[in-house]
Each structure stands twice: as C-alpha cells, then as structure tokens.
C-alpha positions as a Markdown table, in Angstrom:
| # | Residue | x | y | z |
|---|---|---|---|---|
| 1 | Unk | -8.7 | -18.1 | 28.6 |
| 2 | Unk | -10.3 | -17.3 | 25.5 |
| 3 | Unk | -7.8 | -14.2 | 25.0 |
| 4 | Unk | -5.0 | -16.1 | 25.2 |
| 5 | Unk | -6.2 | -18.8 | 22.5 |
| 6 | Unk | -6.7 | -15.9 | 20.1 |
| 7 | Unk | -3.3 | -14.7 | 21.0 |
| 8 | Unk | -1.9 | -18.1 | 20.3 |
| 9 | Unk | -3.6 | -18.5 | 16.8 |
| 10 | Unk | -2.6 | -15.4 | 15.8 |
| 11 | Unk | 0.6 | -15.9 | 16.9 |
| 12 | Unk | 1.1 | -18.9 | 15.2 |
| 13 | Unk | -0.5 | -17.7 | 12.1 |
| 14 | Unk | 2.3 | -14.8 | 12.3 |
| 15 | Unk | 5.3 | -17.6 | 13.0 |
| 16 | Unk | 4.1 | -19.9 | 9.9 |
| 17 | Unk | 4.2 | -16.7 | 7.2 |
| 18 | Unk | 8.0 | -15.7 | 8.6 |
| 19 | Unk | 8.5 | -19.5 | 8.0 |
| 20 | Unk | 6.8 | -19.3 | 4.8 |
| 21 | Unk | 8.4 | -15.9 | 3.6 |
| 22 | Unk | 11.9 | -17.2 | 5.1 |
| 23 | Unk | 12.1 | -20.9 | 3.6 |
| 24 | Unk | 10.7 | -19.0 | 0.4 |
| 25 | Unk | 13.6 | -16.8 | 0.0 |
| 26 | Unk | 16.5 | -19.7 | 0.6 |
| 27 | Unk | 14.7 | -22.1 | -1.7 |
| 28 | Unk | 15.1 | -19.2 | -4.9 |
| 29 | Unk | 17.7 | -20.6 | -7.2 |
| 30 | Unk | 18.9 | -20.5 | -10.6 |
| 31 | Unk | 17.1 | -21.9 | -13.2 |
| 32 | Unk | 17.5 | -22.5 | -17.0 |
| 33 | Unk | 14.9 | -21.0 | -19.3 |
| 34 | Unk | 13.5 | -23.4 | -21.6 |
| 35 | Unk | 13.5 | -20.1 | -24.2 |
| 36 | Unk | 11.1 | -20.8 | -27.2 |
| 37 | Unk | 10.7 | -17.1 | -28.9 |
| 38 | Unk | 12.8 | -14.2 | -28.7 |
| 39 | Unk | 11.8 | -11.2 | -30.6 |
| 40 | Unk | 12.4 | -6.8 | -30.6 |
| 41 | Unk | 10.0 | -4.8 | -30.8 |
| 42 | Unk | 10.3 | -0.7 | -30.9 |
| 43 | Unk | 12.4 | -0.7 | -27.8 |
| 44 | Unk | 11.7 | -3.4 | -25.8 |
| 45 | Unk | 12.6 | -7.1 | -26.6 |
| 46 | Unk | 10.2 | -9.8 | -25.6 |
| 47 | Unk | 11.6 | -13.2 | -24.7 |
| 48 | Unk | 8.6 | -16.4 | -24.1 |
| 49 | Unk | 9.7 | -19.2 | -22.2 |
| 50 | Unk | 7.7 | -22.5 | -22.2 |
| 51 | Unk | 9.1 | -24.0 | -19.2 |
| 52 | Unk | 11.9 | -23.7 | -17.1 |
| 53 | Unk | 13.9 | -26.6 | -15.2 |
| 54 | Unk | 12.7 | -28.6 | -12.6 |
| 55 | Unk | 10.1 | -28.1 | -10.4 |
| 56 | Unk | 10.4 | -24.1 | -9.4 |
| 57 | Unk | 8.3 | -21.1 | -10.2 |
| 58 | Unk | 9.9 | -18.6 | -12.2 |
| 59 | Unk | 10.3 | -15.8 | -9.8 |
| 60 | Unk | 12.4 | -13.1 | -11.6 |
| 61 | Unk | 16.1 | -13.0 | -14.5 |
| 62 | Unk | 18.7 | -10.7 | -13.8 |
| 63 | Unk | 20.5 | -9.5 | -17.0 |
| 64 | Unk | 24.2 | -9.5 | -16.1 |
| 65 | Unk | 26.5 | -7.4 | -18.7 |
| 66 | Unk | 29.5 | -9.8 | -19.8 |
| 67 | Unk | 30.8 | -7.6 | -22.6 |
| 68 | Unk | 29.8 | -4.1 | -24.3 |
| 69 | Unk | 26.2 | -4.4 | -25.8 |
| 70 | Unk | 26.5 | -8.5 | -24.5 |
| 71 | Unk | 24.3 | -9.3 | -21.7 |
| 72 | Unk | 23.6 | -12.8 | -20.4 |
| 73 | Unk | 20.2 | -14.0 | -18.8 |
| 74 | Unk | 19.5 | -15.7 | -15.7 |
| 75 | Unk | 16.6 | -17.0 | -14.3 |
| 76 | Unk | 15.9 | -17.4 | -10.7 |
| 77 | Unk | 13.2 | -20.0 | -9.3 |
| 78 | Unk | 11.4 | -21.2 | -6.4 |
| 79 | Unk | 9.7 | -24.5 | -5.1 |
| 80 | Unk | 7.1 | -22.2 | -3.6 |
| 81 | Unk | 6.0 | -19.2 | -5.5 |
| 82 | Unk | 6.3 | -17.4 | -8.1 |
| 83 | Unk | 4.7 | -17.8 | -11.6 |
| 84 | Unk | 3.5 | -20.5 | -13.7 |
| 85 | Unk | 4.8 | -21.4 | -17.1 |
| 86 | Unk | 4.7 | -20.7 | -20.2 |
| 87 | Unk | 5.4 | -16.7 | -19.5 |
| 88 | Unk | 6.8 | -13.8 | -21.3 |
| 89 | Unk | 9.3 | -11.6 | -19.9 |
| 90 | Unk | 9.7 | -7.8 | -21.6 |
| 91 | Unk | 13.3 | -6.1 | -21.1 |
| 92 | Unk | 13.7 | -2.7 | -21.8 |
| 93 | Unk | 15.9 | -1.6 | -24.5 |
| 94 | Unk | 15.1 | 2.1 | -25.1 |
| 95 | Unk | 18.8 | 3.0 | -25.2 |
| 96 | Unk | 19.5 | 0.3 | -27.3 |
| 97 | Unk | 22.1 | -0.9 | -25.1 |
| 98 | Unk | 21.3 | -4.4 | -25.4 |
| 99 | Unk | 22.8 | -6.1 | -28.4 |
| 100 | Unk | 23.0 | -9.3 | -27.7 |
| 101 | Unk | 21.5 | -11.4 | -25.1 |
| 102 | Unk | 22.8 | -15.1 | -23.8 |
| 103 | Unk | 22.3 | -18.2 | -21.6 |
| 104 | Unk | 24.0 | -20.9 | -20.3 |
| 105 | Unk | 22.9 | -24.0 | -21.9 |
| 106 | Unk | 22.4 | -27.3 | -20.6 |
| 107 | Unk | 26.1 | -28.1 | -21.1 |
| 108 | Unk | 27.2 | -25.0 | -19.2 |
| 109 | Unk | 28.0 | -23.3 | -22.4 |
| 110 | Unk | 27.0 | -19.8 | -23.6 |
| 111 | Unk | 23.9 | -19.7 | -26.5 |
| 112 | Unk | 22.8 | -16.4 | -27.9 |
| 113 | Unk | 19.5 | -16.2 | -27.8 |
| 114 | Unk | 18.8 | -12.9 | -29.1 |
| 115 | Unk | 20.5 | -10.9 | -31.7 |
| 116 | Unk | 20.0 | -7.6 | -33.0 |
C-alpha cells in the first residue's frame, strides 16, 4: 500500500510537468517589444526592451530577413515562463549582415528600429 501511494505521487508529479511543459508551449505567442534603446557595438547590436505587451514573459525574437541587409524582429511570449522585463537582447552581427532591423508597430505597420 505504501508502494503504490509513492507510485501515485510520483506519477502525478510526472503528469502535472507534461501538463506544465505542454500548456507552456501552446500559450507562446507573439508579442510586441516595447523597444526603448537600440545601439551597435563592435559586432553585435544590443537592443533593451522595457516591457513587452500584455501579460507574457518574453521567451525568445526570431529575426526574419524581409529584404537584403533588412531584417524584422519578433518577439515571442508566454503567460507562464520565460523572463521578466526590462531585458536586453544581443544579436550577432559579426558579418555585418544586419543593416537594418524592424517591427511591427502597434498599428501593424513596419518601424525601423535600428539603423546602421
């Protein structure tokens, strides 16, 4: 009997961090960076963000190339991990390939936000 209650907690321990790990993953959604600073330095180019919207963690940007040397920045969120604002996010330019870097504003239009 006392196997099998050990079994049981440990079992349900296991079921609630799938849960956790699965629910985690479905509730990580696009976010717009609330983007205060964006400066290069050497070859890296360091972008600090104050806050981003709603109520998520910031969990991770994807740079997505939307012409040559143009890049646009997105930011990905989660109600239930992740990091706490204000941050800093570092992008690696060593080949210089980054230009130029945009977002989607709050109208759904494109802003530069960084410009070499």
């Amino acid at each position: 009997m006392n196997k099998k209650k050990i079994r049981l907690i440990i079992g349900g321990i296991i079921s609630l961090l799938i849960a956790w790990i699965i629910i985690d993953t479905f509730t990580t959604v696009p976010i717009y960076l609330y983007i205060d600073q964006v400066h290069g330095q050497q070859s890296q180019i360091i972008i600090h963000i104050s806050d981003g919207s709603g109520h998520y963690y910031y969990k991770k940007y994807k740079l997505n190339q939307i012409e040559d040397g143009v890049y646009q920045i997105q930011g990905y969120g989660s109600m239930l991990s992740g990091k706490k604002y204000p941050l800093e996010i570092t992008i690696d330019n060593s080949q210089n390939q980054i230009k130029e870097i945009k977002q989607k504003n709050l109208d759904n239009q494109l802003e530069t936000i960084y410009s070499q």
